JSON list of C-alpha atoms and ligand atoms in Angstrom, two decimals:
[
{"chain": "A", "resi": 1316, "resn": "MET", "atom": "CA", "xyz": [109.49, 93.04, 116.55]},
{"chain": "A", "resi": 1317, "resn": "ARG", "atom": "CA", "xyz": [112.43, 94.93, 115.19]},
{"chain": "A", "resi": 1318, "resn": "LEU", "atom": "CA", "xyz": [111.99, 95.68, 111.49]},
{"chain": "A", "resi": 1319, "resn": "THR", "atom": "CA", "xyz": [115.24, 95.85, 109.59]},
{"chain": "A", "resi": 1320, "resn": "CYS", "atom": "CA", "xyz": [115.08, 97.03, 106.01]},
{"chain": "A", "resi": 1321, "resn": "THR", "atom": "CA", "xyz": [116.51, 99.50, 103.54]},
{"chain": "A", "resi": 1322, "resn": "ILE", "atom": "CA", "xyz": [114.47, 102.59, 102.83]},
{"chain": "A", "resi": 1323, "resn": "ASN", "atom": "CA", "xyz": [115.50, 104.98, 100.08]},
{"chain": "A", "resi": 1324, "resn": "GLY", "atom": "CA", "xyz": [118.98, 103.51, 100.10]},
{"chain": "A", "resi": 1325, "resn": "GLU", "atom": "CA", "xyz": [119.48, 103.80, 103.84]},
{"chain": "A", "resi": 1326, "resn": "GLY", "atom": "CA", "xyz": [119.54, 100.89, 106.26]},
{"chain": "A", "resi": 1327, "resn": "ARG", "atom": "CA", "xyz": [116.85, 101.34, 108.91]},
{"chain": "A", "resi": 1328, "resn": "GLU", "atom": "CA", "xyz": [115.97, 99.53, 112.13]},
{"chain": "A", "resi": 1329, "resn": "VAL", "atom": "CA", "xyz": [112.60, 100.19, 113.68]},
{"chain": "A", "resi": 1330, "resn": "ASP", "atom": "CA", "xyz": [111.79, 98.81, 117.13]},
{"chain": "A", "resi": 1331, "resn": "GLY", "atom": "CA", "xyz": [108.39, 98.09, 118.61]},
{"chain": "A", "resi": 1332, "resn": "VAL", "atom": "CA", "xyz": [106.73, 97.23, 115.32]},
{"chain": "A", "resi": 1333, "resn": "TRP", "atom": "CA", "xyz": [103.74, 94.87, 115.36]},
{"chain": "A", "resi": 1334, "resn": "GLU", "atom": "CA", "xyz": [104.17, 92.36, 112.52]},
{"chain": "A", "resi": 1335, "resn": "GLY", "atom": "CA", "xyz": [100.62, 92.95, 111.33]},
{"chain": "A", "resi": 1336, "resn": "GLU", "atom": "CA", "xyz": [100.70, 96.70, 111.05]},
{"chain": "A", "resi": 1337, "resn": "SER", "atom": "CA", "xyz": [101.04, 98.03, 107.54]},
{"chain": "A", "resi": 1338, "resn": "LEU", "atom": "CA", "xyz": [104.22, 99.14, 105.90]},
{"chain": "A", "resi": 1339, "resn": "LEU", "atom": "CA", "xyz": [102.37, 102.38, 105.19]},
{"chain": "A", "resi": 1340, "resn": "TYR", "atom": "CA", "xyz": [101.91, 102.90, 108.93]},
{"chain": "A", "resi": 1341, "resn": "VAL", "atom": "CA", "xyz": [105.59, 102.23, 109.56]},
{"chain": "A", "resi": 1342, "resn": "LEU", "atom": "CA", "xyz": [106.63, 104.69, 106.88]},
{"chain": "A", "resi": 1343, "resn": "ARG", "atom": "CA", "xyz": [104.30, 107.48, 107.94]},
{"chain": "A", "resi": 1344, "resn": "GLU", "atom": "CA", "xyz": [104.00, 107.10, 111.68]},
{"chain": "A", "resi": 1345, "resn": "ARG", "atom": "CA", "xyz": [107.27, 105.52, 112.74]},
{"chain": "A", "resi": 1346, "resn": "LEU", "atom": "CA", "xyz": [109.72, 106.88, 110.18]},
{"chain": "A", "resi": 1347, "resn": "ALA", "atom": "CA", "xyz": [108.25, 110.32, 109.45]},
{"chain": "A", "resi": 1348, "resn": "LEU", "atom": "CA", "xyz": [108.00, 109.65, 105.72]},
{"chain": "A", "resi": 1349, "resn": "PRO", "atom": "CA", "xyz": [104.57, 111.13, 104.93]},
{"chain": "A", "resi": 1350, "resn": "GLY", "atom": "CA", "xyz": [104.91, 111.18, 101.14]},
{"chain": "A", "resi": 1351, "resn": "SER", "atom": "CA", "xyz": [103.00, 107.92, 100.77]},
{"chain": "A", "resi": 1352, "resn": "LYS", "atom": "CA", "xyz": [99.41, 108.87, 101.47]},
{"chain": "A", "resi": 1353, "resn": "ASN", "atom": "CA", "xyz": [96.81, 107.02, 103.48]},
{"chain": "A", "resi": 1354, "resn": "ALA", "atom": "CA", "xyz": [93.45, 107.29, 101.78]},
{"chain": "A", "resi": 1355, "resn": "CYS", "atom": "CA", "xyz": [91.62, 103.96, 101.64]},
{"chain": "A", "resi": 1356, "resn": "GLU", "atom": "CA", "xyz": [93.88, 101.45, 103.44]},
{"chain": "A", "resi": 1357, "resn": "GLN", "atom": "CA", "xyz": [92.28, 98.78, 101.26]},
{"chain": "A", "resi": 1358, "resn": "GLY", "atom": "CA", "xyz": [94.45, 98.67, 98.16]},
{"chain": "A", "resi": 1359, "resn": "GLU", "atom": "CA", "xyz": [91.89, 100.58, 96.13]},
{"chain": "A", "resi": 1360, "resn": "CYS", "atom": "CA", "xyz": [93.38, 104.04, 95.55]},
{"chain": "A", "resi": 1361, "resn": "GLY", "atom": "CA", "xyz": [97.11, 103.71, 94.94]},
{"chain": "A", "resi": 1362, "resn": "SER", "atom": "CA", "xyz": [97.98, 106.76, 97.01]},
{"chain": "A", "resi": 1363, "resn": "CYS", "atom": "CA", "xyz": [100.35, 104.69, 99.15]},
{"chain": "A", "resi": 1364, "resn": "SER", "atom": "CA", "xyz": [102.34, 103.19, 96.24]},
{"chain": "A", "resi": 1365, "resn": "VAL", "atom": "CA", "xyz": [105.97, 102.33, 96.92]},
{"chain": "A", "resi": 1366, "resn": "TYR", "atom": "CA", "xyz": [108.58, 99.97, 95.51]},
{"chain": "A", "resi": 1367, "resn": "LEU", "atom": "CA", "xyz": [109.18, 96.82, 97.53]},
{"chain": "A", "resi": 1368, "resn": "ASP", "atom": "CA", "xyz": [112.22, 94.97, 96.21]},
{"chain": "A", "resi": 1369, "resn": "GLY", "atom": "CA", "xyz": [111.63, 96.67, 92.87]},
{"chain": "A", "resi": 1370, "resn": "GLN", "atom": "CA", "xyz": [107.93, 95.83, 92.62]},
{"chain": "A", "resi": 1371, "resn": "LEU", "atom": "CA", "xyz": [105.23, 98.47, 92.74]},
{"chain": "A", "resi": 1372, "resn": "VAL", "atom": "CA", "xyz": [102.97, 97.72, 95.71]},
{"chain": "A", "resi": 1373, "resn": "CYS", "atom": "CA", "xyz": [100.32, 99.38, 97.81]},
{"chain": "A", "resi": 1374, "resn": "SER", "atom": "CA", "xyz": [102.13, 99.81, 101.11]},
{"chain": "A", "resi": 1375, "resn": "CYS", "atom": "CA", "xyz": [98.82, 99.70, 102.98]},
{"chain": "A", "resi": 1376, "resn": "LEU", "atom": "CA", "xyz": [98.50, 96.05, 101.95]},
{"chain": "A", "resi": 1377, "resn": "VAL", "atom": "CA", "xyz": [102.01, 95.03, 102.98]},
{"chain": "A", "resi": 1378, "resn": "ALA", "atom": "CA", "xyz": [102.34, 93.83, 106.55]},
{"chain": "A", "resi": 1379, "resn": "ALA", "atom": "CA", "xyz": [105.40, 95.23, 108.30]},
{"chain": "A", "resi": 1380, "resn": "GLY", "atom": "CA", "xyz": [106.67, 91.71, 108.85]},
{"chain": "A", "resi": 1381, "resn": "GLN", "atom": "CA", "xyz": [106.66, 91.11, 105.09]},
{"chain": "A", "resi": 1382, "resn": "ALA", "atom": "CA", "xyz": [109.04, 94.03, 104.61]},
{"chain": "A", "resi": 1383, "resn": "GLU", "atom": "CA", "xyz": [111.74, 92.48, 106.80]},
{"chain": "A", "resi": 1384, "resn": "GLY", "atom": "CA", "xyz": [115.02, 92.52, 104.90]},
{"chain": "A", "resi": 1385, "resn": "CYS", "atom": "CA", "xyz": [113.47, 94.25, 101.91]},
{"chain": "A", "resi": 1386, "resn": "GLU", "atom": "CA", "xyz": [114.51, 97.27, 99.93]},
{"chain": "A", "resi": 1387, "resn": "ILE", "atom": "CA", "xyz": [111.83, 99.93, 99.90]},
{"chain": "A", "resi": 1388, "resn": "VAL", "atom": "CA", "xyz": [111.75, 103.07, 97.81]},
{"chain": "A", "resi": 1389, "resn": "THR", "atom": "CA", "xyz": [109.13, 105.68, 98.57]},
{"chain": "A", "resi": 1390, "resn": "VAL", "atom": "CA", "xyz": [108.22, 108.82, 96.66]},
{"chain": "A", "resi": 1391, "resn": "GLU", "atom": "CA", "xyz": [110.73, 110.68, 98.84]},
{"chain": "A", "resi": 1392, "resn": "GLY", "atom": "CA", "xyz": [113.46, 108.44, 97.42]},
{"chain": "A", "resi": 1393, "resn": "LEU", "atom": "CA", "xyz": [112.77, 109.29, 93.78]},
{"chain": "A", "resi": 1394, "resn": "GLU", "atom": "CA", "xyz": [115.03, 111.97, 92.43]},
{"chain": "A", "resi": 1395, "resn": "PHE", "atom": "CA", "xyz": [113.15, 115.02, 91.18]},
{"chain": "A", "resi": 1396, "resn": "GLY", "atom": "CA", "xyz": [113.06, 114.57, 87.43]},
{"chain": "A", "resi": 1397, "resn": "PRO", "atom": "CA", "xyz": [110.96, 114.48, 84.27]},
{"chain": "A", "resi": 1398, "resn": "VAL", "atom": "CA", "xyz": [107.96, 112.79, 85.90]},
{"chain": "A", "resi": 1399, "resn": "HIS", "atom": "CA", "xyz": [107.66, 115.43, 88.61]},
{"chain": "A", "resi": 1400, "resn": "GLU", "atom": "CA", "xyz": [108.26, 118.22, 86.08]},
{"chain": "A", "resi": 1401, "resn": "ALA", "atom": "CA", "xyz": [105.60, 116.82, 83.77]},
{"chain": "A", "resi": 1402, "resn": "PHE", "atom": "CA", "xyz": [102.96, 116.67, 86.51]},
{"chain": "A", "resi": 1403, "resn": "LEU", "atom": "CA", "xyz": [103.63, 120.32, 87.33]},
{"chain": "A", "resi": 1404, "resn": "THR", "atom": "CA", "xyz": [103.77, 121.47, 83.72]},
{"chain": "A", "resi": 1405, "resn": "ALA", "atom": "CA", "xyz": [100.62, 119.61, 82.71]},
{"chain": "A", "resi": 1406, "resn": "GLY", "atom": "CA", "xyz": [98.64, 120.92, 85.67]},
{"chain": "A", "resi": 1407, "resn": "ALA", "atom": "CA", "xyz": [98.03, 117.38, 86.87]},
{"chain": "A", "resi": 1408, "resn": "VAL", "atom": "CA", "xyz": [98.20, 118.36, 90.55]},
{"chain": "A", "resi": 1409, "resn": "GLN", "atom": "CA", "xyz": [95.18, 119.86, 92.27]},
{"chain": "A", "resi": 1410, "resn": "CYS", "atom": "CA", "xyz": [94.80, 118.88, 95.92]},
{"chain": "A", "resi": 1411, "resn": "GLY", "atom": "CA", "xyz": [97.88, 116.68, 95.44]},
{"chain": "A", "resi": 1412, "resn": "PHE", "atom": "CA", "xyz": [96.69, 113.80, 97.57]},
{"chain": "A", "resi": 1413, "resn": "CYS", "atom": "CA", "xyz": [96.92, 111.28, 94.74]},
{"chain": "A", "resi": 1414, "resn": "THR", "atom": "CA", "xyz": [100.10, 112.75, 93.27]},
{"chain": "A", "resi": 1415, "resn": "PRO", "atom": "CA", "xyz": [102.77, 110.81, 95.19]},
{"chain": "A", "resi": 1416, "resn": "GLY", "atom": "CA", "xyz": [101.20, 107.50, 94.22]},
{"chain": "A", "resi": 1417, "resn": "LEU", "atom": "CA", "xyz": [100.81, 108.61, 90.63]},
{"chain": "A", "resi": 1418, "resn": "VAL", "atom": "CA", "xyz": [104.41, 109.77, 90.47]},
{"chain": "A", "resi": 1419, "resn": "VAL", "atom": "CA", "xyz": [105.65, 106.40, 91.75]},
{"chain": "A", "resi": 1420, "resn": "ALA", "atom": "CA", "xyz": [103.34, 104.49, 89.39]},
{"chain": "A", "resi": 1421, "resn": "THR", "atom": "CA", "xyz": [104.38, 106.64, 86.43]},
{"chain": "A", "resi": 1422, "resn": "HIS", "atom": "CA", "xyz": [108.02, 106.21, 87.33]},
{"chain": "A", "resi": 1423, "resn": "ASP", "atom": "CA", "xyz": [107.47, 102.46, 87.34]},
{"chain": "A", "resi": 1424, "resn": "LEU", "atom": "CA", "xyz": [105.61, 102.49, 84.03]},
{"chain": "A", "resi": 1425, "resn": "LEU", "atom": "CA", "xyz": [108.23, 104.53, 82.20]},
{"chain": "A", "resi": 1426, "resn": "ALA", "atom": "CA", "xyz": [111.07, 102.43, 83.60]},
{"chain": "A", "resi": 1427, "resn": "ARG", "atom": "CA", "xyz": [109.40, 99.36, 82.11]},
{"chain": "A", "resi": 1428, "resn": "ASN", "atom": "CA", "xyz": [108.01, 101.01, 79.00]},
{"chain": "A", "resi": 1429, "resn": "PRO", "atom": "CA", "xyz": [109.51, 104.37, 78.01]},
{"chain": "A", "resi": 1430, "resn": "SER", "atom": "CA", "xyz": [107.01, 104.96, 75.18]},
{"chain": "A", "resi": 1431, "resn": "PRO", "atom": "CA", "xyz": [103.66, 103.69, 76.43]},
{"chain": "A", "resi": 1432, "resn": "SER", "atom": "CA", "xyz": [100.51, 103.90, 74.36]},
{"chain": "A", "resi": 1433, "resn": "ASP", "atom": "CA", "xyz": [97.48, 105.63, 75.85]},
{"chain": "A", "resi": 1434, "resn": "ALA", "atom": "CA", "xyz": [95.97, 102.22, 76.58]},
{"chain": "A", "resi": 1435, "resn": "GLU", "atom": "CA", "xyz": [99.14, 101.16, 78.39]},
{"chain": "A", "resi": 1436, "resn": "ILE", "atom": "CA", "xyz": [99.16, 104.38, 80.42]},
{"chain": "A", "resi": 1437, "resn": "ARG", "atom": "CA", "xyz": [95.53, 103.87, 81.40]},
{"chain": "A", "resi": 1438, "resn": "GLU", "atom": "CA", "xyz": [96.19, 100.26, 82.37]},
{"chain": "A", "resi": 1439, "resn": "ALA", "atom": "CA", "xyz": [99.29, 101.16, 84.41]},
{"chain": "A", "resi": 1440, "resn": "LEU", "atom": "CA", "xyz": [97.45, 103.89, 86.32]},
{"chain": "A", "resi": 1441, "resn": "ALA", "atom": "CA", "xyz": [94.17, 102.02, 86.68]},
{"chain": "A", "resi": 1442, "resn": "GLY", "atom": "CA", "xyz": [94.88, 101.44, 90.37]},
{"chain": "A", "resi": 1443, "resn": "ASN", "atom": "CA", "xyz": [95.42, 105.12, 91.16]},
{"chain": "A", "resi": 1444, "resn": "LEU", "atom": "CA", "xyz": [92.34, 107.16, 91.95]},
{"chain": "A", "resi": 1445, "resn": "CYS", "atom": "CA", "xyz": [92.10, 110.93, 91.70]},
{"chain": "A", "resi": 1446, "resn": "ARG", "atom": "CA", "xyz": [89.07, 112.86, 92.91]},
{"chain": "A", "resi": 1447, "resn": "CYS", "atom": "CA", "xyz": [90.06, 116.20, 91.41]},
{"chain": "A", "resi": 1448, "resn": "THR", "atom": "CA", "xyz": [91.49, 116.21, 87.94]},
{"chain": "A", "resi": 1449, "resn": "GLY", "atom": "CA", "xyz": [89.22, 114.06, 85.80]},
{"chain": "A", "resi": 1450, "resn": "TYR", "atom": "CA", "xyz": [92.41, 112.22, 84.79]},
{"chain": "A", "resi": 1451, "resn": "GLU", "atom": "CA", "xyz": [92.98, 114.02, 81.47]},
{"chain": "A", "resi": 1452, "resn": "LYS", "atom": "CA", "xyz": [95.77, 116.18, 82.85]},
{"chain": "A", "resi": 1453, "resn": "ILE", "atom": "CA", "xyz": [97.31, 113.16, 84.51]},
{"chain": "A", "resi": 1454, "resn": "LEU", "atom": "CA", "xyz": [97.35, 111.38, 81.15]},
{"chain": "A", "resi": 1455, "resn": "ASP", "atom": "CA", "xyz": [98.88, 114.52, 79.61]},
{"chain": "A", "resi": 1456, "resn": "ALA", "atom": "CA", "xyz": [101.56, 114.48, 82.31]},
{"chain": "A", "resi": 1457, "resn": "VAL", "atom": "CA", "xyz": [102.51, 110.89, 81.62]},
{"chain": "A", "resi": 1458, "resn": "ARG", "atom": "CA", "xyz": [102.63, 111.52, 77.86]},
{"chain": "A", "resi": 1459, "resn": "LEU", "atom": "CA", "xyz": [104.81, 114.58, 78.51]},
{"chain": "A", "resi": 1460, "resn": "ALA", "atom": "CA", "xyz": [107.14, 112.67, 80.82]},
{"chain": "A", "resi": 1461, "resn": "ALA", "atom": "CA", "xyz": [107.47, 109.94, 78.21]},
{"chain": "A", "resi": 1462, "resn": "SER", "atom": "CA", "xyz": [108.29, 112.44, 75.50]},
{"chain": "B", "resi": 247, "resn": "FES", "atom": "S1", "xyz": [95.79, 103.77, 100.96]},
{"chain": "B", "resi": 247, "resn": "FES", "atom": "FE1", "xyz": [96.74, 102.08, 100.04]},
{"chain": "B", "resi": 247, "resn": "FES", "atom": "S2", "xyz": [95.64, 101.74, 98.20]},
{"chain": "B", "resi": 247, "resn": "FES", "atom": "FE2", "xyz": [94.59, 103.37, 99.19]},
{"chain": "B", "resi": 248, "resn": "FES", "atom": "S1", "xyz": [94.65, 115.96, 92.65]},
{"chain": "B", "resi": 248, "resn": "FES", "atom": "FE1", "xyz": [93.24, 115.69, 94.29]},
{"chain": "B", "resi": 248, "resn": "FES", "atom": "S2", "xyz": [92.91, 113.56, 94.38]},
{"chain": "B", "resi": 248, "resn": "FES", "atom": "FE2", "xyz": [94.10, 113.85, 92.62]}
]
């Protein structure tokens, strides 16, 4: 199939796509957008988080055919800003594999709730796994970005 969609504000057409392959695969392997990471491919880790028509989704769980006509924003499409700065300042990046997903999820949280409580931060990021940081610095980063 030909997938026609908007990615990071740009209209894209991708030929030769199998309807059942994941949006994550299309982004990484067909469109050279490697920011969204492929860790579990089962919707468990959040490293592949993107916006699909304004909703935060795991792109590994979205079939390419479901993205037809949709507007997708990946971590590459987010302007460098307070969330990125806060992750760097707080030391919330170690290997960095989880970071793109966390940045997108934090961006989504703060757009919906600019002053989240700790419980709301934990709930919003509950789907994002990190093997390195122990999460405290990630929580610090989100608090810093919110402030
Ligand atoms: S790779 Fe999509 S949730 Fe883990
Ligand atoms: S910084 Fe390594 S997985 Fe989070």
